[in-house]
Coordinates of C-alpha atoms in Angstrom, one line a residue:
Chain Z
M1 CA -24.3 46.5 -38.0
T2 CA -22.5 44.4 -40.5
D3 CA -18.7 44.4 -40.6
P4 CA -17.3 46.7 -43.3
P5 CA -15.3 44.9 -46.0
A6 CA -11.6 44.5 -45.2
I7 CA -10.6 46.5 -48.3
E8 CA -12.8 48.7 -50.5
F9 CA -11.9 50.5 -53.7
A10 CA -14.4 53.2 -54.9
H11 CA -13.8 54.6 -58.4
V12 CA -10.0 54.6 -57.9
Q13 CA -7.7 55.9 -60.6
Y14 CA -3.9 55.9 -60.5
R15 CA -1.8 58.0 -62.8
T16 CA 2.0 58.1 -63.0
T17 CA 3.8 61.4 -62.6
G18 CA 4.0 61.4 -66.4
N19 CA 0.1 61.3 -66.4
R20 CA -0.1 57.8 -67.8
I21 CA -3.2 56.2 -66.5
L22 CA -2.3 52.7 -65.1
L23 CA -5.6 52.1 -63.3
N24 CA -9.0 53.5 -64.1
D25 CA -12.3 53.7 -62.2
L26 CA -11.6 50.6 -60.1
S27 CA -14.4 49.7 -57.7
L28 CA -13.9 46.5 -55.8
S29 CA -14.4 45.2 -52.3
V30 CA -12.6 42.4 -50.6
Q31 CA -14.4 40.6 -47.8
R32 CA -12.9 39.6 -44.5
G33 CA -11.2 36.1 -44.7
E34 CA -11.5 35.7 -48.5
I35 CA -8.8 35.1 -51.0
L36 CA -9.3 37.5 -53.9
M37 CA -7.1 36.7 -56.9
L38 CA -6.2 39.6 -59.2
L39 CA -5.7 37.9 -62.5
G40 CA -4.4 39.6 -65.6
A41 CA -1.6 40.0 -68.1
S42 CA 1.4 42.1 -67.3
G43 CA 0.5 45.8 -67.5
S44 CA -3.1 45.2 -66.5
G45 CA -2.8 47.1 -63.2
K46 CA -2.7 44.1 -60.8
T47 CA 0.5 45.1 -59.0
T48 CA -0.6 48.8 -59.0
T49 CA -3.8 47.8 -57.3
L50 CA -1.9 45.9 -54.7
K51 CA 0.5 48.7 -54.0
L52 CA -2.3 51.1 -53.5
I53 CA -3.6 49.1 -50.6
N54 CA -0.5 49.4 -48.5
G55 CA 0.3 52.9 -49.7
L56 CA 3.4 52.1 -51.7
L57 CA 1.5 54.1 -54.3
Q58 CA -1.1 56.8 -53.8
A59 CA -4.4 56.9 -55.6
S60 CA -4.8 59.9 -57.9
E61 CA -8.6 59.8 -57.6
G62 CA -11.2 57.8 -55.8
Q63 CA -11.4 56.4 -52.3
I64 CA -9.7 53.3 -50.8
T65 CA -11.0 52.1 -47.4
I66 CA -9.2 49.6 -45.2
D67 CA -11.2 48.1 -42.3
G68 CA -13.9 50.8 -42.7
K69 CA -11.3 53.6 -42.4
P70 CA -10.3 55.8 -45.3
L71 CA -6.7 55.2 -46.3
Q72 CA -5.7 58.8 -45.8
D73 CA -6.8 58.6 -42.1
W74 CA -4.4 55.7 -41.5
D75 CA -0.9 56.3 -40.2
L76 CA 1.0 54.7 -43.1
I77 CA 3.5 53.0 -40.9
R78 CA 0.8 51.5 -38.7
L79 CA -1.2 50.4 -41.7
R80 CA 1.7 48.6 -43.3
R81 CA 2.5 46.7 -40.1
H82 CA -1.2 45.6 -40.2
I83 CA -0.8 44.2 -43.7
G84 CA 1.6 41.4 -44.6
Y85 CA 3.4 41.6 -48.0
A86 CA 5.0 38.9 -50.0
I87 CA 6.5 39.5 -53.5
Q88 CA 8.0 37.5 -56.3
E89 CA 11.5 39.0 -55.8
V90 CA 11.0 38.2 -52.1
G91 CA 13.2 41.2 -51.0
L92 CA 14.7 39.4 -48.0
F93 CA 17.4 41.4 -46.2
P94 CA 20.6 39.7 -47.3
H95 CA 22.5 40.8 -44.2
Y96 CA 19.8 39.3 -41.8
T97 CA 19.5 35.6 -40.9
V98 CA 16.3 33.8 -41.6
R99 CA 15.3 34.4 -38.0
D100 CA 16.0 38.1 -38.2
N101 CA 14.2 38.4 -41.5
A102 CA 11.1 36.7 -40.1
A103 CA 11.3 38.7 -36.9
L104 CA 11.3 42.0 -38.7
V105 CA 7.8 43.3 -38.1
P106 CA 7.3 42.0 -34.5
R107 CA 10.7 43.6 -33.7
L108 CA 9.6 46.9 -35.2
E109 CA 6.5 46.6 -33.0
N110 CA 8.8 46.0 -29.9
W111 CA 7.5 42.6 -29.0
P112 CA 9.2 41.2 -25.8
P113 CA 12.1 38.8 -26.7
Q114 CA 10.4 35.7 -25.4
K115 CA 7.2 36.2 -27.3
L116 CA 9.1 37.2 -30.3
K117 CA 11.3 34.1 -30.3
A118 CA 8.3 31.8 -29.8
R119 CA 6.4 33.5 -32.6
V120 CA 9.2 33.3 -35.1
D121 CA 9.7 29.6 -34.3
E122 CA 6.0 29.0 -34.8
V123 CA 5.9 30.9 -38.0
L124 CA 9.0 29.2 -39.4
H125 CA 7.4 25.8 -38.6
M126 CA 4.3 27.0 -40.3
V127 CA 6.0 27.6 -43.6
G128 CA 7.9 24.4 -43.4
L129 CA 11.4 25.7 -42.3
P130 CA 12.3 24.0 -39.0
P131 CA 14.1 26.7 -37.0
Q132 CA 16.8 24.5 -35.7
E133 CA 17.9 23.9 -39.2
F134 CA 17.1 27.2 -40.9
A135 CA 16.9 30.0 -38.4
A136 CA 20.7 30.8 -38.4
R137 CA 21.1 30.7 -42.2
Y138 CA 21.4 33.7 -44.5
P139 CA 19.2 34.1 -47.6
N140 CA 22.0 33.3 -50.0
E141 CA 22.3 29.9 -48.3
L142 CA 18.7 29.0 -49.3
S143 CA 17.0 27.8 -52.5
G144 CA 14.5 29.9 -54.3
G145 CA 11.6 28.0 -52.7
Q146 CA 13.1 28.3 -49.3
R147 CA 13.6 32.1 -49.7
Q148 CA 10.0 32.4 -50.8
R149 CA 8.9 30.5 -47.6
V150 CA 10.9 33.0 -45.5
G151 CA 9.2 35.8 -47.3
L152 CA 5.9 34.3 -46.4
A153 CA 7.0 33.8 -42.8
R154 CA 8.0 37.4 -42.6
A155 CA 4.7 38.5 -44.0
L156 CA 2.8 36.3 -41.4
A157 CA 5.0 37.0 -38.4
A158 CA 3.1 39.8 -36.8
D159 CA -0.2 38.0 -37.5
P160 CA -1.6 40.8 -39.8
P161 CA -5.3 40.4 -40.7
I162 CA -4.6 41.3 -44.3
L163 CA -2.0 39.7 -46.6
L164 CA -0.9 41.0 -50.0
M165 CA 0.9 38.7 -52.3
D166 CA 2.4 39.6 -55.6
E167 CA 3.1 36.5 -57.7
P168 CA 4.9 35.0 -54.7
F169 CA 5.3 31.7 -56.4
G170 CA 5.9 33.0 -59.9
A171 CA 9.7 32.5 -60.1
L172 CA 9.7 29.0 -58.7
D173 CA 10.0 25.7 -60.6
P174 CA 6.7 24.0 -61.3
I175 CA 7.1 21.3 -58.6
T176 CA 8.0 23.7 -55.8
R177 CA 5.3 26.1 -57.0
V178 CA 2.6 23.5 -56.7
A179 CA 3.8 22.4 -53.3
L180 CA 3.8 25.9 -52.0
Q181 CA 0.4 26.6 -53.5
R182 CA -1.1 23.6 -51.7
E183 CA 0.6 24.5 -48.4
F184 CA -0.6 28.0 -48.7
K185 CA -4.2 26.9 -49.3
Q186 CA -4.0 24.7 -46.2
L187 CA -2.4 27.4 -44.2
Q188 CA -5.1 29.9 -45.2
Q189 CA -7.9 27.5 -44.1
R190 CA -6.3 27.7 -40.6
L191 CA -5.4 31.3 -40.6
N192 CA -8.4 32.8 -42.3
K193 CA -6.6 36.0 -43.4
T194 CA -8.0 38.5 -45.9
V195 CA -5.7 37.8 -48.9
V196 CA -5.3 39.8 -52.1
F197 CA -3.2 37.7 -54.4
V198 CA -1.8 38.9 -57.8
T199 CA -1.2 36.3 -60.5
H200 CA -1.1 35.9 -64.2
D201 CA -1.6 32.1 -63.9
V202 CA -5.3 31.0 -64.5
G203 CA -4.6 27.7 -62.8
E204 CA -3.3 29.4 -59.7
A205 CA -6.2 31.8 -59.6
L206 CA -8.7 28.9 -59.9
L207 CA -6.9 26.8 -57.3
L208 CA -6.4 29.4 -54.6
G209 CA -9.1 32.0 -55.1
D210 CA -12.5 32.4 -53.4
R211 CA -13.1 35.0 -56.1
I212 CA -11.2 36.0 -59.2
A213 CA -11.0 39.7 -60.2
L214 CA -10.0 39.8 -63.9
M215 CA -8.1 42.9 -64.9
E216 CA -7.3 44.2 -68.4
S217 CA -5.3 47.3 -69.3
G218 CA -6.0 49.1 -66.1
R219 CA -9.6 48.2 -65.8
L220 CA -11.6 45.6 -63.9
S221 CA -13.3 43.3 -66.4
G222 CA -15.3 41.5 -63.7
V223 CA -15.3 39.5 -60.5
F224 CA -16.1 35.8 -60.6
A225 CA -16.3 32.8 -58.4
P226 CA -13.9 30.1 -59.8
R227 CA -16.8 28.0 -61.1
D228 CA -18.5 30.9 -62.8
F229 CA -15.2 32.0 -64.2
L230 CA -14.9 28.7 -66.1
E231 CA -18.5 28.9 -67.4
S232 CA -18.5 32.6 -68.2
S233 CA -19.3 33.8 -71.7
D234 CA -17.7 37.1 -71.0
P235 CA -15.3 37.9 -73.9
A236 CA -12.6 39.0 -71.5
V237 CA -12.7 35.7 -69.6
K238 CA -12.8 33.5 -72.7
P239 CA -9.1 33.6 -73.7
Y240 CA -8.1 32.6 -70.1
V241 CA -10.6 29.7 -70.0
E242 CA -9.6 28.5 -73.4
A243 CA -5.9 28.6 -72.4
F244 CA -6.7 26.7 -69.3
R245 CA -8.7 24.1 -71.1
A246 CA -6.0 23.7 -73.7
M247 CA -3.5 23.0 -70.9
Q248 CA -5.8 20.5 -69.4
Q249 CA -6.4 18.7 -72.7
V250 CA -2.6 18.2 -73.0
F251 CA -2.9 16.0 -69.9
D252 CA -6.1 14.2 -70.8
Chain J
M1 CA 68.9 54.9 -47.2
F2 CA 68.3 52.8 -44.1
N3 CA 71.4 54.2 -42.5
F4 CA 69.9 57.7 -43.0
I5 CA 66.6 56.6 -41.6
F6 CA 68.2 55.1 -38.5
S7 CA 70.5 58.0 -37.9
H8 CA 67.4 60.3 -38.2
K9 CA 65.0 58.0 -36.4
R10 CA 63.6 60.7 -34.2
E11 CA 62.9 63.1 -37.1
V12 CA 61.4 60.3 -39.2
L13 CA 59.1 59.3 -36.4
A14 CA 58.1 62.9 -35.8
L15 CA 57.3 63.5 -39.4
T16 CA 55.5 60.2 -39.7
G17 CA 53.4 61.3 -36.8
E18 CA 52.6 64.6 -38.4
H19 CA 51.8 62.8 -41.6
L20 CA 49.4 60.5 -39.8
W21 CA 47.8 63.4 -38.1
L22 CA 47.2 65.3 -41.4
V23 CA 45.8 62.3 -43.1
G24 CA 43.8 61.2 -40.0
V25 CA 42.1 64.5 -39.3
S26 CA 41.3 65.2 -43.0
M27 CA 39.9 61.7 -43.4
L28 CA 37.7 62.0 -40.3
L29 CA 36.4 65.4 -41.6
A30 CA 35.9 64.0 -45.1
I31 CA 33.9 61.0 -43.7
A32 CA 31.9 63.2 -41.4
I33 CA 30.9 65.5 -44.3
G34 CA 31.0 63.1 -47.2
V35 CA 28.8 60.2 -45.9
P36 CA 25.9 62.5 -44.9
L37 CA 26.3 64.4 -48.2
G38 CA 26.1 61.1 -50.1
I39 CA 23.0 60.1 -48.1
L40 CA 21.5 63.5 -48.8
L41 CA 22.0 63.0 -52.5
T42 CA 20.0 59.8 -52.4
R43 CA 17.1 61.7 -50.8
R44 CA 17.4 64.9 -52.9
P45 CA 18.6 63.7 -56.3
R46 CA 18.4 67.2 -57.8
Y47 CA 21.5 68.3 -55.8
R48 CA 23.4 65.4 -57.4
G49 CA 24.8 67.4 -60.3
V50 CA 26.0 70.3 -58.1
V51 CA 27.6 68.2 -55.4
L52 CA 29.2 65.5 -57.5
G53 CA 30.2 68.1 -60.2
G54 CA 31.7 70.3 -57.6
S55 CA 33.8 67.6 -55.9
N56 CA 34.8 66.4 -59.3
I57 CA 36.2 69.9 -60.2
V58 CA 38.2 69.9 -57.0
Q59 CA 39.8 66.6 -58.1
T60 CA 41.0 68.3 -61.3
I61 CA 42.8 71.1 -59.5
P62 CA 46.5 70.2 -59.2
S63 CA 47.3 69.6 -55.6
L64 CA 50.1 72.2 -55.4
A65 CA 47.8 74.8 -56.9
L66 CA 45.0 74.0 -54.5
F67 CA 47.3 74.4 -51.5
G68 CA 48.3 77.8 -52.9
L69 CA 44.7 78.8 -53.8
L70 CA 43.5 78.3 -50.3
L71 CA 46.3 80.4 -48.7
P72 CA 44.3 83.7 -48.6
L73 CA 41.5 82.2 -46.6
P74 CA 41.0 83.7 -43.2
W75 CA 41.8 81.7 -40.0
L76 CA 42.6 78.6 -42.2
G77 CA 45.3 80.5 -44.1
A78 CA 46.9 81.4 -40.8
R79 CA 48.4 78.0 -40.2
A80 CA 49.8 75.7 -42.9
D81 CA 48.5 72.5 -41.3
R82 CA 44.9 73.8 -41.3
L83 CA 45.2 74.6 -44.9
A84 CA 46.7 71.2 -45.7
I85 CA 43.9 69.5 -43.8
L86 CA 41.2 71.5 -45.7
A87 CA 42.8 70.7 -49.1
L88 CA 43.3 67.0 -48.3
M89 CA 39.7 66.8 -47.1
L90 CA 38.4 68.3 -50.3
Y91 CA 40.3 65.7 -52.3
A92 CA 39.0 62.9 -50.1
L93 CA 35.4 64.0 -50.4
L94 CA 34.6 62.8 -54.0
P95 CA 35.3 59.1 -53.6
I96 CA 33.4 59.1 -50.3
I97 CA 30.3 61.0 -51.5
Q98 CA 30.2 59.1 -54.7
N99 CA 30.6 55.7 -53.1
T100 CA 28.0 56.5 -50.4
F101 CA 25.6 57.5 -53.1
V102 CA 26.3 54.5 -55.3
G103 CA 26.3 52.1 -52.4
I104 CA 22.8 53.2 -51.2
T105 CA 21.2 53.5 -54.6
G106 CA 22.7 50.1 -55.4
V107 CA 20.6 48.4 -52.7
D108 CA 18.3 45.9 -54.5
P109 CA 15.0 47.7 -55.1
P110 CA 12.8 44.8 -53.9
V111 CA 14.7 44.8 -50.6
R112 CA 14.0 48.5 -50.2
E113 CA 10.4 48.0 -51.2
A114 CA 9.9 45.2 -48.8
A115 CA 11.4 47.2 -46.0
A116 CA 8.9 50.1 -46.7
A117 CA 6.0 47.6 -47.1
M118 CA 6.8 46.1 -43.7
G119 CA 6.3 49.5 -42.1
M120 CA 9.8 50.6 -41.6
T121 CA 10.2 54.3 -41.3
S122 CA 12.6 56.1 -43.8
R123 CA 15.1 56.4 -40.9
Q124 CA 14.9 52.7 -40.0
I125 CA 15.4 51.8 -43.7
L126 CA 18.5 54.0 -43.8
W127 CA 20.1 52.6 -40.6
H128 CA 19.0 49.0 -40.8
V129 CA 19.0 48.3 -44.5
E130 CA 20.6 50.9 -46.7
L131 CA 23.7 51.8 -44.7
P132 CA 24.6 48.2 -43.7
L133 CA 24.2 47.0 -47.3
A134 CA 26.1 49.9 -48.6
S135 CA 28.9 49.7 -46.0
G136 CA 31.2 47.7 -48.1
V137 CA 31.0 50.2 -51.0
I138 CA 31.3 53.1 -48.6
V139 CA 34.4 51.7 -47.0
A140 CA 35.8 51.0 -50.5
G141 CA 35.5 54.8 -51.1
I142 CA 37.1 55.6 -47.8
R143 CA 39.9 53.2 -48.7
V144 CA 40.6 54.9 -52.1
A145 CA 40.4 58.4 -50.5
T146 CA 42.8 57.4 -47.7
V147 CA 45.4 56.1 -50.1
I148 CA 45.1 59.2 -52.2
C149 CA 45.4 61.3 -49.1
V150 CA 48.5 59.7 -47.8
G151 CA 50.2 60.4 -51.1
L152 CA 48.9 64.0 -51.4
A153 CA 49.9 64.8 -47.9
T154 CA 53.5 64.7 -48.9
I155 CA 52.8 67.8 -51.1
A156 CA 51.6 69.6 -47.9
A157 CA 55.2 70.1 -47.0
A158 CA 55.5 72.6 -49.8
I159 CA 53.4 75.0 -47.8
G160 CA 55.2 74.2 -44.6
A161 CA 52.5 71.9 -43.1
G162 CA 55.1 69.2 -42.3
G163 CA 54.7 65.5 -42.7
L164 CA 56.9 63.1 -44.6
G165 CA 57.0 65.5 -47.6
E166 CA 59.6 67.5 -45.7
F167 CA 62.2 64.8 -46.5
I168 CA 61.1 64.6 -50.1
F169 CA 61.4 68.3 -50.7
R170 CA 64.6 68.5 -48.7
G171 CA 66.1 65.6 -50.7
L172 CA 65.0 67.1 -54.0
S173 CA 66.8 70.4 -53.2
M174 CA 69.9 68.5 -51.9
V175 CA 69.7 66.1 -54.9
D176 CA 70.1 63.3 -52.3
N177 CA 68.0 60.2 -53.0
R178 CA 68.5 58.8 -49.5
V179 CA 66.7 61.8 -48.0
I180 CA 63.9 61.5 -50.6
L181 CA 63.5 57.9 -49.8
A182 CA 63.4 58.5 -46.1
G183 CA 60.2 60.4 -46.8
A184 CA 58.8 58.3 -49.7
V185 CA 59.3 54.9 -48.2
P186 CA 57.5 55.5 -44.9
A187 CA 54.7 57.2 -46.9
A188 CA 54.4 54.3 -49.2
I189 CA 54.3 51.9 -46.2
M190 CA 51.6 54.0 -44.6
A191 CA 49.5 53.9 -47.8
L192 CA 49.9 50.2 -48.2
A193 CA 49.0 49.6 -44.5
A194 CA 45.9 51.8 -44.8
D195 CA 44.9 50.0 -47.9
Q196 CA 45.3 46.6 -46.3
L197 CA 43.5 47.6 -43.1
L198 CA 40.5 49.1 -44.9
G199 CA 40.5 46.2 -47.3
L200 CA 40.1 43.9 -44.3
A201 CA 37.3 46.1 -42.9
Q202 CA 35.6 45.9 -46.3
R203 CA 35.8 42.1 -46.4
L204 CA 34.5 41.8 -42.9
L205 CA 31.5 44.0 -43.7
T206 CA 30.5 42.0 -46.8
R207 CA 31.5 38.5 -45.6
K208 CA 28.1 37.1 -44.8
R209 CA 26.6 37.6 -48.3
H210 CA 27.0 36.9 -52.0

């Protein structure tokens, strides 16, 4: 028997309480260990898709399956501790130190203190924040890039098999962003998580993604490997590729 | 004035004690009721109008009238200090409920969302995220309420509940400023002390951030 996909959407629709359809008939599966990029303009439904996975939003219709188990059969709290989450606004707890922020999920899971400390040290090293220098600091004593690293450390701490990332590098300056993208790509080669990564940046999608799911006004336009994406004649893809090429020409 | 205070030291102390007791008990009750009510409003926003509106109306009733209005109540009306405590508590409720509500709803939405997404239960979010982050604002509400309460408690003497208002009303009827001040000055000192103390608590609670 083959492994079920890590995440599967079957004909999922999401409506707001005001009956506005934000996401329509989405069918998509994410394989174990791949990075799937959700690419699209704002309002295309990328973030909605992400929040449906960890139950921050509930699908109005259709079926979402995580690790072969329907979402509604999961205990929501258990599911969320099984899924790391990193967002653009970071959402660090301002009254917690870097260490306590990173330790959040393992602590919720009642890890023994020694294992917890060792893991937090490890994960802070992993994201490039040596604990002896950073562990005792508060979020307001960090730069934007450092905060984002803490957000990533927090998402990784309990070693969840699935990672959801919502434009985690979006608010950073270009230099820090590229550095973090590179580090993240290297990290992923080691960690081999299943990652769903929301972005509106074609370059980022091409750099990080194993596959790119293109979204447009609440619908999936198609899923492409990065190479196919660049060569696709799909009318939905074209503007992105053209924008990307135009960017490249500036540098040539 | 100071001569009067020194010659009536015992009485000044006793009335100060009564005053502290009136304010202390009503504030404890107001906190015990106001903070949970404020939390409830963040969970059930549709009660917001009723609760905030209701406590707002209480604020508009002149204090002397409120003391009088409560007189016919059973058990409570039997003793002046019970009545005074009830009235003072009602006045203290609004700033406490309001600040609890505002403090919690003022928590940065991404922080709350991250907390939920990390698999914190609603109770864990309340105790570990919302209340600690709102604590500065909640204490600010308690601070305002306490200062109001110390001042209003002087009116309680009008219904015979004691406290430093005794001196003020006595001084008014005797047309003797020394007696008025023997009540007013300790009350003012008490209000300033409470303000400073709670201000310190507020700073301690928010010192690590922003």
